Amino acid sequence: MRVIVIGAGKVGYRIAETLSLEGYNVVVIDKDEDVIRRVSENLDVMAIRANGLGKQPLKELGVDKDDWLIAMMENDAGNMISCLAAKNLGVGQTIARIRDPELINDLAISQEDVAVDYVINPEGSTAREISRWITLSPAGQLEDFAEGRVQIVQVPVKLASPLAGMPIQAVGQLAPILVAGISRDGRLIIPSGADRIQGGDELFVTGKSADVTAFCDSLGMAPHKPRNLLIVGGGRLSYYLAKDLVSQGLAVKIIESNLARCQELSELLPQVLVIHGDGTDVNLLKAENIAEMDAFVALTGRDEENLLVALLAKQLGSRRAIAKVSRPNYIHLSGTIGIDGVVTPSLITTAEILRIVRGGRIMSLFLIFGGEAEIMELPVDPSAPAANTRLRDLPMPRESLVTTVVRGDEVIVPRGDTVIKPQDRVIVICKVERNEAIRRLFGEQGRILDGFWKRLARTRLTSRN
């Protein structure tokens, strides 16, 4: 099976990188010479410089029904054309990035006609993620598993927190929750019971949704139902987010520096107050009552601006502040600089595509820590090595941890003597390079890594250039 990625921008590049690290045979096609050079120098994939709209590269690759095509070019129509061309040549499955709201609505009727099997909308997916953080999460980053019965949240540990200095095993005595991971000094730790929490850490805490909420409440981070929100930046992501939050009854304001875009947003979102101005202007933020805002989201096209204005909003009194960032080295900054979280569309989109491409038995997947680790939910196959085995006896790979076991309606925070039973659903956190071993352990069929393919990819790339 090959995965052909057309378009190696921020999202396409990350998708190719992640799939390659997992051992998929990846081909990247892009017409930009500099982009192809970056791909070939940094990723173990086949890189082809060509127009993604043309059939010739796909013909030369000899695509067939076992191949996937992921069209991630900037142009929505171009992505649909690429999928159609690939289908005509025999590609098995296609994924297209479609960002335009009108096209997405139209595609609901014509998706089969344009040969798009799966539609990915990074801005729409990111907006849903932010919305959940704002409206549901008692702490920071939030993901639901097991139809919402299990929650994972990111909890900052201040220097004066009662958690500072506490061993991990003692946290479970405070509440029926589990510390699944620790973010410390730019690195992720999958902890053992003897590890101690330090001031400045950020914890990934998991358990029953009600127990996680109660734990956060005991730390003074009780959920707060938001009433209003201020967004800086008026791009597509802001449109989707504002539309979603307005439908939930929130009062939303958007500050946008481009007058034409302000007028467009005012027409598209009549219930939203759209303000023409500079979102980094302290006087403007004060005039728009930033101190009374339940949430502030910075969604401009510049990472640095988003981080700084989110920090400014927090200092001016906004209850919560979130920033959009694209660069991996900025992802870990939120706790350091004092804002509540960062959101990265490329990570959210990559996780969505991984769920689709992996298929099989994986029920949900969430990338964390800049894509270095993942949390996945999968059922236990009756013939799997893990079935009917005590957790302490499982050959779990390094840097991995079973965080939760879901058995029917029961949610179990496991201990060493917990027996994993067939048809259980396990939620596991692991470094991305360990996911193959985890999936085999619990019954998910893995792939055989093909070293020959990788050597062949290098050879063909050299001959083409």
XYZ file of C-alpha atoms in Angstrom:
465
model
C 0.000 0.000 0.000
C 1.262 3.459 -0.942
C 0.086 6.854 0.183
C 0.497 9.602 -2.412
C 0.415 13.126 -0.981
C -0.120 15.906 -3.516
C 0.881 19.284 -2.118
C 3.576 19.562 0.560
C 2.632 22.758 2.352
C 2.475 22.848 6.159
C -0.258 20.236 6.418
C 0.835 18.047 3.498
C 4.425 17.978 4.741
C 3.395 16.954 8.253
C 1.107 14.222 6.898
C 3.922 12.829 4.744
C 6.347 13.027 7.672
C 4.040 11.231 10.106
C 3.010 8.483 7.682
C 6.627 7.920 6.696
C 7.695 7.555 10.332
C 4.978 4.930 10.738
C 6.454 2.907 7.882
C 3.985 3.702 5.126
C 5.333 3.886 1.585
C 4.849 7.595 0.914
C 5.134 9.530 -2.352
C 5.056 13.345 -2.301
C 4.197 15.328 -5.430
C 4.605 19.109 -5.572
C 5.390 21.524 -8.389
C 7.615 23.786 -6.264
C 11.310 22.904 -6.598
C 12.223 24.316 -3.171
C 9.446 22.339 -1.509
C 10.555 19.098 -3.154
C 14.140 19.771 -2.129
C 13.054 20.244 1.504
C 11.008 17.050 1.391
C 13.819 15.004 -0.132
C 16.399 16.318 2.337
C 14.317 15.747 5.459
C 11.859 12.900 4.836
C 12.331 9.255 3.922
C 9.837 9.365 1.045
C 9.812 9.445 -2.736
C 9.644 13.104 -3.830
C 8.491 14.038 -7.326
C 8.450 17.525 -8.767
C 5.350 17.703 -10.952
C 2.002 19.412 -11.352
C -0.420 17.671 -9.017
C -3.269 18.240 -11.467
C -1.656 16.061 -14.135
C -2.150 12.334 -14.635
C 1.360 11.569 -15.867
C 3.085 11.219 -12.450
C 0.334 8.863 -11.307
C 0.636 6.827 -14.515
C 4.383 6.496 -14.004
C 3.800 5.324 -10.437
C 1.393 2.664 -11.685
C -1.286 3.417 -9.123
C -3.813 0.741 -8.258
C -6.680 -0.064 -5.901
C -4.367 -0.523 -2.902
C -3.080 3.062 -3.123
C -4.361 6.129 -1.308
C -4.229 9.653 -2.695
C -4.318 12.643 -0.347
C -4.788 15.960 -2.174
C -3.569 18.816 0.033
C -2.960 21.650 -2.448
C -4.071 25.186 -1.612
C -6.748 25.137 -4.320
C -9.933 23.271 -3.401
C -10.986 22.684 -6.996
C -7.492 21.425 -7.801
C -7.740 18.882 -4.989
C -11.031 17.589 -6.357
C -9.576 17.370 -9.876
C -6.583 15.398 -8.554
C -8.902 12.932 -6.821
C -10.966 12.500 -9.979
C -7.850 11.899 -12.086
C -6.526 9.392 -9.558
C -9.808 7.498 -9.433
C -9.846 7.259 -13.232
C -6.404 5.658 -13.051
C -7.498 3.113 -10.460
C -6.554 4.589 -7.071
C -8.450 2.889 -4.280
C -9.186 5.711 -1.804
C -8.971 9.505 -2.041
C -8.903 12.297 0.540
C -9.264 15.957 -0.451
C -8.723 19.108 1.560
C -11.768 21.299 0.919
C -11.675 24.574 2.833
C -14.307 26.763 1.183
C -17.597 26.648 3.143
C -19.744 26.837 -0.003
C -17.855 24.025 -1.715
C -18.220 21.821 1.359
C -21.978 22.341 1.360
C -22.178 21.583 -2.356
C -19.916 18.544 -1.976
C -22.418 16.881 0.313
C -24.465 16.241 -2.835
C -21.726 15.672 -5.414
C -18.962 13.977 -3.406
C -19.347 10.669 -5.240
C -19.392 12.391 -8.613
C -16.044 14.104 -8.014
C -14.478 10.874 -6.688
C -13.656 12.209 -3.212
C -14.020 9.468 -0.607
C -13.157 11.647 2.407
C -13.295 15.423 2.831
C -10.853 17.107 5.204
C -11.444 20.687 6.294
C -8.547 21.809 8.545
C -10.198 25.059 9.583
C -13.501 23.367 10.369
C -11.821 20.620 12.411
C -9.665 23.137 14.282
C -12.688 25.298 15.024
C -14.470 22.314 16.573
C -11.411 21.578 18.707
C -11.212 25.172 19.980
C -14.946 25.224 20.627
C -14.673 22.142 22.812
C -11.791 23.642 24.768
C -13.806 26.772 25.423
C -17.185 25.239 26.193
C -16.319 21.872 27.794
C -12.806 21.687 29.190
C -12.217 22.455 32.885
C -8.495 22.917 32.184
C -6.489 23.081 28.977
C -6.328 20.793 25.961
C -9.245 18.374 25.785
C -10.020 15.155 24.004
C -12.931 12.775 24.502
C -12.809 8.998 24.158
C -15.365 6.206 24.554
C -18.240 8.380 23.336
C -17.413 11.117 25.823
C -17.174 8.908 28.911
C -13.389 9.308 29.134
C -11.631 12.662 29.062
C -8.018 13.737 28.785
C -7.143 17.279 29.808
C -3.904 19.198 30.105
C -3.469 20.605 33.622
C -0.776 23.207 34.392
C 1.057 22.821 37.716
C 1.971 26.144 39.302
C 4.879 26.411 41.715
C 2.479 26.827 44.647
C 0.202 23.956 43.536
C -0.407 21.158 46.044
C 0.602 18.768 43.263
C 4.159 20.149 43.097
C 6.565 17.619 44.608
C 3.928 14.875 44.780
C 4.785 11.388 43.437
C 2.592 10.246 40.553
C 1.218 7.261 42.487
C -0.107 9.607 45.187
C -2.247 11.544 42.710
C -4.429 8.495 42.198
C -5.182 8.535 45.922
C -6.682 12.033 45.603
C -9.116 11.036 42.862
C -9.783 8.050 40.558
C -7.739 9.583 37.734
C -4.389 8.829 36.102
C -1.518 11.097 35.104
C -0.821 9.761 31.617
C 1.957 12.153 30.642
C 4.084 15.057 31.851
C 5.252 17.933 29.702
C 8.486 19.257 31.225
C 11.141 21.552 29.750
C 10.051 20.881 26.188
C 9.943 17.098 26.463
C 7.231 14.534 27.098
C 7.574 12.027 29.944
C 5.424 8.896 30.102
C 5.622 8.592 33.899
C 6.018 5.703 36.311
C 4.472 5.727 39.762
C 7.737 6.836 41.358
C 8.137 9.966 39.216
C 7.475 13.241 41.024
C 5.521 16.208 39.713
C 7.394 19.508 39.566
C 6.163 23.075 39.584
C 5.975 24.276 35.986
C 4.958 20.840 34.657
C 1.863 20.336 32.533
C 0.041 17.084 33.218
C -2.075 15.017 30.840
C -4.771 13.738 33.197
C -7.299 11.084 32.212
C -10.230 9.233 33.723
C -14.022 9.268 33.744
C -15.242 12.632 32.526
C -16.967 13.367 35.856
C -13.871 12.364 37.846
C -11.582 14.532 35.711
C -13.904 17.487 36.193
C -14.012 16.900 39.954
C -10.202 16.669 40.095
C -9.827 19.958 38.218
C -12.451 21.510 40.483
C -10.376 20.517 43.541
C -7.453 22.445 42.026
C -9.555 25.561 41.461
C -10.082 24.892 37.757
C -13.790 24.192 37.718
C -15.578 24.375 34.362
C -17.010 27.791 33.623
C -19.835 28.171 31.156
C -18.673 30.904 28.767
C -20.918 33.723 27.667
C -18.702 35.736 25.350
C -15.621 35.467 23.184
C -13.258 37.802 21.343
C -11.393 36.595 18.260
C -8.475 38.403 16.621
C -8.097 37.537 12.944
C -10.858 37.067 10.432
C -9.776 34.103 8.296
C -11.674 30.913 7.515
C -10.873 29.422 10.924
C -12.420 32.451 12.647
C -15.505 32.109 10.457
C -16.040 28.449 11.403
C -15.350 29.075 15.089
C -17.656 32.085 15.328
C -20.430 30.244 13.502
C -20.167 27.265 15.872
C -20.080 29.346 19.061
C -22.938 31.607 18.007
C -25.045 28.477 17.438
C -24.325 27.591 21.099
C -25.570 30.984 22.296
C -22.254 32.794 22.873
C -21.791 36.486 22.096
C -18.863 36.691 19.651
C -16.711 39.588 18.454
C -14.106 39.455 15.693
C -11.356 42.052 15.195
C -9.959 42.063 11.650
C -7.520 44.509 10.061
C -8.729 44.090 6.460
C -11.798 46.229 5.766
C -13.030 44.144 2.814
C -12.830 40.983 4.896
C -14.745 42.726 7.701
C -17.558 43.504 5.313
C -17.587 39.929 4.034
C -17.701 38.472 7.557
C -20.497 40.855 8.537
C -22.601 39.456 5.705
C -21.731 35.823 6.444
C -22.156 36.146 10.225
C -24.936 38.669 10.930
C -25.052 37.712 14.635
C -21.344 38.465 15.144
C -19.958 41.938 15.878
C -17.108 42.439 13.371
C -14.692 45.263 14.219
C -12.235 46.807 11.784
C -8.995 47.416 13.661
C -5.651 46.196 14.951
C -6.133 43.312 17.381
C -2.765 44.015 19.036
C -3.829 47.538 20.012
C -4.170 47.625 23.809
C -6.593 50.542 23.716
C -8.860 48.717 21.260
C -8.843 45.560 23.381
C -9.739 47.581 26.470
C -12.475 49.407 24.563
C -13.975 46.028 23.633
C -14.025 44.991 27.321
C -11.299 42.359 27.128
C -11.298 42.101 30.934
C -14.878 40.816 30.831
C -14.254 38.171 28.157
C -14.629 34.529 29.092
C -12.307 33.546 26.256
C -9.909 35.142 23.797
C -8.583 33.389 20.670
C -5.759 34.717 18.484
C -6.133 33.397 14.927
C -4.015 35.658 12.719
C -1.584 34.264 10.152
C 1.488 34.979 12.315
C 2.478 32.662 15.164
C 4.434 35.303 17.061
C 1.585 37.772 16.906
C -0.894 35.165 18.104
C 1.239 34.208 21.094
C 1.929 37.798 22.108
C -1.626 39.063 21.747
C -2.982 36.016 23.623
C -0.567 36.759 26.468
C -1.633 40.408 26.379
C -5.317 39.438 26.553
C -4.612 37.195 29.535
C -2.774 39.977 31.340
C -5.638 42.371 30.607
C -8.111 40.061 32.323
C -9.516 37.553 29.811
C -10.470 34.373 31.664
C -8.887 32.110 29.013
C -6.550 32.791 26.088
C -5.697 30.451 23.217
C -3.355 31.018 20.262
C -3.060 29.312 16.887
C 0.500 28.307 15.992
C 1.943 26.463 13.015
C 5.625 26.051 13.862
C 6.462 22.926 15.891
C 8.993 24.755 18.090
C 6.232 27.089 19.329
C 3.804 24.349 20.366
C 5.278 23.880 23.853
C 5.293 27.576 24.737
C 1.778 28.017 26.087
C 2.494 26.975 29.679
C 5.842 28.770 29.677
C 4.485 32.180 28.712
C 1.264 31.974 30.687
C -1.527 31.408 28.156
C -4.019 28.561 28.401
C -3.154 26.670 25.242
C -2.132 26.597 21.623
C -3.861 24.913 18.729
C -2.106 23.632 15.604
C -4.326 22.925 12.572
C -1.745 20.686 10.882
C -1.665 18.347 13.896
C -5.440 18.133 14.100
C -5.680 17.445 10.371
C -2.892 14.847 10.477
C -4.636 12.971 13.295
C -7.871 13.007 11.301
C -6.129 11.598 8.225
C -4.272 8.974 10.272
C -7.600 7.705 11.613
C -8.856 7.338 8.054
C -5.749 5.804 6.493
C -5.087 3.388 9.339
C -8.693 2.305 9.239
C -8.996 -1.102 10.814
C -9.961 -1.139 14.456
C -8.628 2.183 15.715
C -11.641 4.017 17.087
C -10.094 7.406 17.848
C -6.718 9.074 17.676
C -5.298 12.279 19.081
C -1.806 13.680 18.487
C -0.145 15.566 21.337
C 3.112 17.318 22.041
C 3.718 18.559 18.535
C 2.937 15.158 17.036
C 5.666 13.383 19.027
C 3.116 11.266 20.872
C -0.410 10.028 20.378
C -3.358 8.779 22.350
C -5.381 6.071 20.641
C -8.429 4.025 21.485
C -8.715 0.491 20.152
C -10.623 -2.685 21.025
C -8.884 -5.832 22.252
C -9.097 -8.687 19.769
C -9.829 -12.108 21.347
C -6.695 -13.524 19.663
C -4.453 -10.591 20.636
C -1.413 -11.162 22.894
C -2.962 -8.800 25.447
C -6.251 -10.700 25.783
C -6.794 -12.314 29.212
C -3.465 -10.971 30.463
C -2.692 -8.902 33.552
C -1.480 -5.437 32.732
C 1.792 -5.898 34.637
C 2.541 -8.983 32.490
C 2.071 -7.235 29.150
C 5.250 -6.605 27.130
C 4.450 -2.917 26.805
C 7.046 -1.031 24.755
C 9.014 1.780 26.362
C 7.373 5.214 26.477
C 3.838 3.820 26.436
C 1.060 3.488 29.010
C -2.458 2.023 29.146
C -4.409 4.902 30.643
C -7.967 3.575 30.667
C -9.885 0.351 30.075
C -13.510 0.588 28.949
C -15.526 -2.581 29.589
C -19.130 -2.254 28.539
C -20.486 0.689 30.522
C -17.627 0.523 33.040
C -14.608 2.857 32.855
C -11.553 1.445 34.666
C -8.411 3.338 35.629
C -6.162 0.261 35.466
C -3.617 -1.090 37.940
C -0.933 -3.714 37.489
C -3.306 -6.562 38.403
C -6.055 -5.389 35.994
C -6.762 -8.202 33.507
C -7.268 -7.062 29.904
C -10.245 -8.979 28.502
C -11.373 -9.593 24.909
C -13.647 -6.835 23.603
C -12.336 -4.344 26.158
C -11.465 -0.975 24.705
C -8.090 0.338 25.791
C -6.877 3.928 25.610
C -3.105 4.094 25.274
C -0.639 6.999 25.250
C 2.680 6.368 23.491
C 5.458 7.987 21.507
C 4.565 7.774 17.805
C 7.367 5.324 17.067
C 5.789 2.848 19.504
C 2.304 2.794 17.983
C 2.995 -0.190 15.714
C 3.997 -2.386 18.653
C 0.968 -1.205 20.641
C -1.424 -2.009 17.813
C 0.032 -5.509 17.391
C -0.175 -6.144 21.138
C -3.906 -5.423 21.263
C -4.784 -7.035 17.947
C -4.566 -4.277 15.318
C -2.936 -5.691 12.199
C 0.331 -3.902 11.471
C 2.329 -3.332 8.349
C 5.654 -4.899 7.409
C 8.160 -2.111 7.010
C 9.747 -2.316 3.572
C 13.369 -1.241 3.697
C 13.750 -2.068 0.004
C 11.055 0.478 -0.852
C 12.873 3.164 1.051
C 16.128 2.468 -0.801
C 14.217 2.433 -4.086
C 12.584 5.768 -3.255
C 15.990 7.336 -2.677
C 17.308 5.887 -5.946
C 14.379 7.094 -8.055
C 14.524 10.522 -6.441
C 18.218 10.845 -7.320
C 17.639 9.752 -10.905
C 14.792 12.237 -11.358
C 16.829 15.164 -10.054
